[in-house]
Short mmCIF file of C-alpha atoms in Angstrom, two decimals:
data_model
loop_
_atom_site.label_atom_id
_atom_site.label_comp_id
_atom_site.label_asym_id
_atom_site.label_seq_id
_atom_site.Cartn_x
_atom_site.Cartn_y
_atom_site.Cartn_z
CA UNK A 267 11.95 19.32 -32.93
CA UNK A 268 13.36 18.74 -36.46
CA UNK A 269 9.84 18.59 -38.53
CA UNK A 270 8.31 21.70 -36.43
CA UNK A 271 11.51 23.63 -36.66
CA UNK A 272 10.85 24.02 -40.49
CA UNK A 273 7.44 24.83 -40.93
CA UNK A 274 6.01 28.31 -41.17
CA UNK A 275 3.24 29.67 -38.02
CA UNK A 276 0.89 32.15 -38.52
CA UNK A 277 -2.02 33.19 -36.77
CA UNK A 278 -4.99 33.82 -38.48
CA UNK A 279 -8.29 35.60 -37.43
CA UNK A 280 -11.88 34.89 -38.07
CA UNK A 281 -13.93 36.85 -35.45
CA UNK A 282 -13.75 39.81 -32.74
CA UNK A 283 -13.57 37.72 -29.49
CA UNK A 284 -9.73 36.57 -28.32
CA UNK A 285 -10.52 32.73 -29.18
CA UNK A 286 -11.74 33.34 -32.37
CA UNK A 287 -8.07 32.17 -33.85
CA UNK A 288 -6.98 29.57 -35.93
CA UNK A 289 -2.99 28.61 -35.70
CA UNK A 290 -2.39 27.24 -39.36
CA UNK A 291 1.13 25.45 -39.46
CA UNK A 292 2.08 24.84 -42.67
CA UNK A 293 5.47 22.84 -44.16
CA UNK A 294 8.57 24.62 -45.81
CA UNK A 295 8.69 24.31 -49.44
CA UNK A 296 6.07 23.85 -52.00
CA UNK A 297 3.05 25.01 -50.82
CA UNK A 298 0.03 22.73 -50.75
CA UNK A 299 -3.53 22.41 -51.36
CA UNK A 300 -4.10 19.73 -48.66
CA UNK A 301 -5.60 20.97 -45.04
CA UNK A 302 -5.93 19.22 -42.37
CA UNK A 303 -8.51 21.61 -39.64
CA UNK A 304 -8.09 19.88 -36.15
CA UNK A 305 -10.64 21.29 -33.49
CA UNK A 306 -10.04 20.14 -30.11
CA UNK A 307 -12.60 18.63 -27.39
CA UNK A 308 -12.43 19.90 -24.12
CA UNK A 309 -16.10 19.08 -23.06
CA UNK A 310 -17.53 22.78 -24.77
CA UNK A 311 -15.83 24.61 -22.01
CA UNK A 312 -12.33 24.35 -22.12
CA UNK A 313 -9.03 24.05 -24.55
CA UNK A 314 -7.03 26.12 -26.27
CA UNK A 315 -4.87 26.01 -29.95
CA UNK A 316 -1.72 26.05 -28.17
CA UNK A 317 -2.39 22.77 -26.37
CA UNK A 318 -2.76 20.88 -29.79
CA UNK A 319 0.12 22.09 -32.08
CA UNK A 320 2.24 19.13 -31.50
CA UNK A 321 -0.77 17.13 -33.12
CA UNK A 322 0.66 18.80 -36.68
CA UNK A 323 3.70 17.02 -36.43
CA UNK A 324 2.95 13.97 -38.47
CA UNK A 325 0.91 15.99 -41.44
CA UNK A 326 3.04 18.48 -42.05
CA UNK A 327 6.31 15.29 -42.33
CA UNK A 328 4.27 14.49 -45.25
CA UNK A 329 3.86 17.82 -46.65
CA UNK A 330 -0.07 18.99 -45.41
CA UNK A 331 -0.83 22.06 -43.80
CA UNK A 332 -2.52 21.87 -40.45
CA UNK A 333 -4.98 24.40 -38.77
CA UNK A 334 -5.95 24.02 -35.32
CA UNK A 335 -8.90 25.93 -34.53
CA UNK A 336 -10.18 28.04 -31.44
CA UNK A 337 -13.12 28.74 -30.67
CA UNK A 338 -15.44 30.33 -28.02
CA UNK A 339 -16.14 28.41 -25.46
CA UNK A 340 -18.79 27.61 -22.62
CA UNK A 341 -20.39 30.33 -21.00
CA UNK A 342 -18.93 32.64 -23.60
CA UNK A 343 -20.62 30.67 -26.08
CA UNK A 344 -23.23 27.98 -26.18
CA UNK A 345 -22.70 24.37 -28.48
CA UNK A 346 -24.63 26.20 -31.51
CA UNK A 347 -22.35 29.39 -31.61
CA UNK A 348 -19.25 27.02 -31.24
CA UNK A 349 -20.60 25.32 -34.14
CA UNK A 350 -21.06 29.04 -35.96
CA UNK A 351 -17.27 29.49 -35.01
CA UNK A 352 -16.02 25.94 -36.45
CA UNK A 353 -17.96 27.03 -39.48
CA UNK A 354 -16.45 30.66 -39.74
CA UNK A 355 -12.92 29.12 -39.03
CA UNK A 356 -13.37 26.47 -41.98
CA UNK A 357 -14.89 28.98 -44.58
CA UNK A 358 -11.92 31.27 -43.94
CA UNK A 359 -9.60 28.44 -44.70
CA UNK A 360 -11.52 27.84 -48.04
CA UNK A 361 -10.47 30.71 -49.72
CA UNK A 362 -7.00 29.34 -49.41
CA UNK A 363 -7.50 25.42 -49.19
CA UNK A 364 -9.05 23.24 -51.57
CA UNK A 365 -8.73 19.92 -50.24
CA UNK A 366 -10.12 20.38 -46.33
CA UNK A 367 -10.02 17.22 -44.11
CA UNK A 368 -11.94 18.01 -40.80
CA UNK A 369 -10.37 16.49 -37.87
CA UNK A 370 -12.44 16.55 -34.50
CA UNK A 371 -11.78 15.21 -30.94
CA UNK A 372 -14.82 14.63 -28.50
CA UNK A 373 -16.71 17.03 -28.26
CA UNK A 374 -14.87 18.65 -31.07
CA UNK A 375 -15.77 16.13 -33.26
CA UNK A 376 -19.37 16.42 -32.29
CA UNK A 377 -18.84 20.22 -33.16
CA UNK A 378 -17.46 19.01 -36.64
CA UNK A 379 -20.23 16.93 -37.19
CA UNK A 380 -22.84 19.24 -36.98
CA UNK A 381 -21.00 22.34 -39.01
CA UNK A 382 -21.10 19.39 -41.90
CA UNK A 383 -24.69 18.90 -41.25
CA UNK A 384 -25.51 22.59 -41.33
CA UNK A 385 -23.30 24.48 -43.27
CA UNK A 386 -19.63 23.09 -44.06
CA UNK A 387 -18.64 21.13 -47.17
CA UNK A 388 -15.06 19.12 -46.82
CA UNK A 389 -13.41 16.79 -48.41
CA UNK A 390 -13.69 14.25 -45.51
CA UNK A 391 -13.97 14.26 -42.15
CA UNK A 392 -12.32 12.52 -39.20
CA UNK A 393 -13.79 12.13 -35.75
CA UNK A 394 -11.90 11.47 -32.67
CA UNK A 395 -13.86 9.48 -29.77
CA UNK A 396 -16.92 11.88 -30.22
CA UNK A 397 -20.01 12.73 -28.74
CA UNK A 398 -22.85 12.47 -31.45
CA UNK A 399 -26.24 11.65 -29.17
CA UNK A 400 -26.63 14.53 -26.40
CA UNK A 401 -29.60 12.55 -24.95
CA UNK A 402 -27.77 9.25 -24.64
CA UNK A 403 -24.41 10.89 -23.36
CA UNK A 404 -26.48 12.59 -20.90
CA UNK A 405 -27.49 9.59 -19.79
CA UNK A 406 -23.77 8.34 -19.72
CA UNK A 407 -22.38 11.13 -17.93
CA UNK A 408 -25.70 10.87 -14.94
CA UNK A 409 -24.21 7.10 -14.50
CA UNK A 410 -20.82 8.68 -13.61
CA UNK A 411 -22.24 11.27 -11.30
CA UNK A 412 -21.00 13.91 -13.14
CA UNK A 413 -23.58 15.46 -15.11
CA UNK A 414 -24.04 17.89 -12.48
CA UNK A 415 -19.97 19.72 -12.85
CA UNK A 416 -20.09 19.13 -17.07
CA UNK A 417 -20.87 21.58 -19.29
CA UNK A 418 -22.92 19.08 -21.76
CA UNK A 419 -26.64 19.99 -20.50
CA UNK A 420 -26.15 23.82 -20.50
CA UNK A 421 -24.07 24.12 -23.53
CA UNK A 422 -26.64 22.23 -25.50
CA UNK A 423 -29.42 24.24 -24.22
CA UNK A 424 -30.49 22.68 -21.08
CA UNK A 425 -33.33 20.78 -22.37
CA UNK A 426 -33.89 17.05 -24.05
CA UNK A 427 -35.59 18.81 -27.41
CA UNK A 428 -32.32 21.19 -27.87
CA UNK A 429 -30.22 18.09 -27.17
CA UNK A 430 -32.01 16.19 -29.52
CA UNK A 431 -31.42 18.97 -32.46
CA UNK A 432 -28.01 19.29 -31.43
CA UNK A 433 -27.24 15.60 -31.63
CA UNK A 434 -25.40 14.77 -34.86
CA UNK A 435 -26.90 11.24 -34.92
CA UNK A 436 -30.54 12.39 -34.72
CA UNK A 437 -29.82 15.26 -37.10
CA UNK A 438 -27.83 13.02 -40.08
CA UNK A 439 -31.47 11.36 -40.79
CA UNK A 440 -32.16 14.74 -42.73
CA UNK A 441 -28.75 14.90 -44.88
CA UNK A 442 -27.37 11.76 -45.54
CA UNK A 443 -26.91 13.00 -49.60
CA UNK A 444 -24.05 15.73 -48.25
CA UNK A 445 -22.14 13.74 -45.63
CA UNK A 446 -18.34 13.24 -46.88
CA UNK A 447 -16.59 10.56 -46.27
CA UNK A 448 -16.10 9.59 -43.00
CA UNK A 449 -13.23 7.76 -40.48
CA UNK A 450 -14.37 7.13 -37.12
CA UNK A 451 -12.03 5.90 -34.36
CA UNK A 452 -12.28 5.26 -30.82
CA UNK A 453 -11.04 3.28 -27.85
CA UNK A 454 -12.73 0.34 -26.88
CA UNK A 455 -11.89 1.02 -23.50
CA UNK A 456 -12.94 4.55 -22.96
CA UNK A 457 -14.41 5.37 -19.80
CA UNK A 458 -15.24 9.20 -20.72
CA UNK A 459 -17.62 8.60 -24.37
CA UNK A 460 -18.35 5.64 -24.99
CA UNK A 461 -17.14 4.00 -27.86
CA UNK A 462 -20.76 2.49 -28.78
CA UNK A 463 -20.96 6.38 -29.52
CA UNK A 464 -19.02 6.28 -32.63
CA UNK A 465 -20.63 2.86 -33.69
CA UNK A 466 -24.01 4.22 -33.59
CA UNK A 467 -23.15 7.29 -35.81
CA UNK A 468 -21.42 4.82 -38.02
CA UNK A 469 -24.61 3.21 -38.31
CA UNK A 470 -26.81 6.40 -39.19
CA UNK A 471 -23.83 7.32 -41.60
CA UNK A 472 -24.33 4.21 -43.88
CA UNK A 473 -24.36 4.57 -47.06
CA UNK A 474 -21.63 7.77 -47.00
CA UNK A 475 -18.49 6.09 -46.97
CA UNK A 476 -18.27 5.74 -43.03
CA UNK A 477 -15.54 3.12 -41.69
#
């Protein structure tokens, strides 16, 4: 490919374990300030960088960097230490980024949620058909039979009080004065979250630039 055979790879390290790895692609030429972090769903237990580098096409045609992050993932790793790694993998961008647009997918993008919440300050963020309500997905996923083979209930903790911390919508109440400004999109027609999930966050969000 033309645009992806003139950018620059390199892999870059935040932690001990194997996944731990962020790919940053970044374009030939002057080097930019603008970062676009993309962390991948995969439903907490699957997914890897390499399956997502074709997503930096279109950013780095118009001259961003891209960084798609890896991260432990379920069993190594429960929902709150993938969080810890999104947050690691962010702050080791900042020392070279100053303009950070967080880009999550599923439940990457409920991942990405709650590092804002918590600990990570970005310019805006960006999520992708996310999860943001454990309880309610749950829910969701028991009306499709398959809350028995996902990874939702144990990654979050196994129990409706650890879903409820870990759900970005519940948790927003609390810091509504740091969110960034937000994009959410999602498919009216998607049969694996909801999109009523995004509209609900949307809802919480108000007031912090949400569309």
């Amino acid at each position: 490919d033309e645009v992806l055979s003139k950018v620059s790879f390199e892999e870059r390290w935040y932690g001990a374990n194997s996944r731990q790895v962020v790919h940053l692609i970044t374009p030939a030429g002057t080097p930019t300030q603008n970062l676009v972090v993309l962390v991948h769903g995969g439903a907490w237990c699957s997914g890897y960088p390499q399956l997502y580098r074709l997503c930096a096409k279109p950013f780095v045609s118009e001259g961003m960097a891209v960084a798609v992050v890896g991260y432990r993932t379920y069993p190594t790793a429960d929902a709150l230490g993938q969080v810890d790694d999104v947050t690691a993998a962010v702050k080791s961008l900042q020392r070279d980024y100053s303009d950070i647009t967080l880009v999550g997918h599923s439940s990457g993008a409920h991942l990405s949620a709650f590092a804002i919440l918590q600990d990570v300050s970005v310019s805006r963020f960006v999520g992708l058909s996310g999860v943001y309500d454990i309880p309610k997905h749950y829910k969701f996923e028991s009306g499709r039979g398959v809350e028995r083979i996902s990874a939702l209930a144990p990654a979050c903790g196994n129990s409706l009080p650890s879903w409820r911390r870990l759900s970005p919508i519940r948790a927003a109440r609390e810091y509504k004065n740091k969110l960034p400004p937000t994009l959410l999109c999602h498919g009216a027609y998607d049969t694996t979250v909801p999109y009523s999930a995004s509209l609900d966050l949307a809802e919480t969000w108000k007031g912090s630039k949400v569309e």
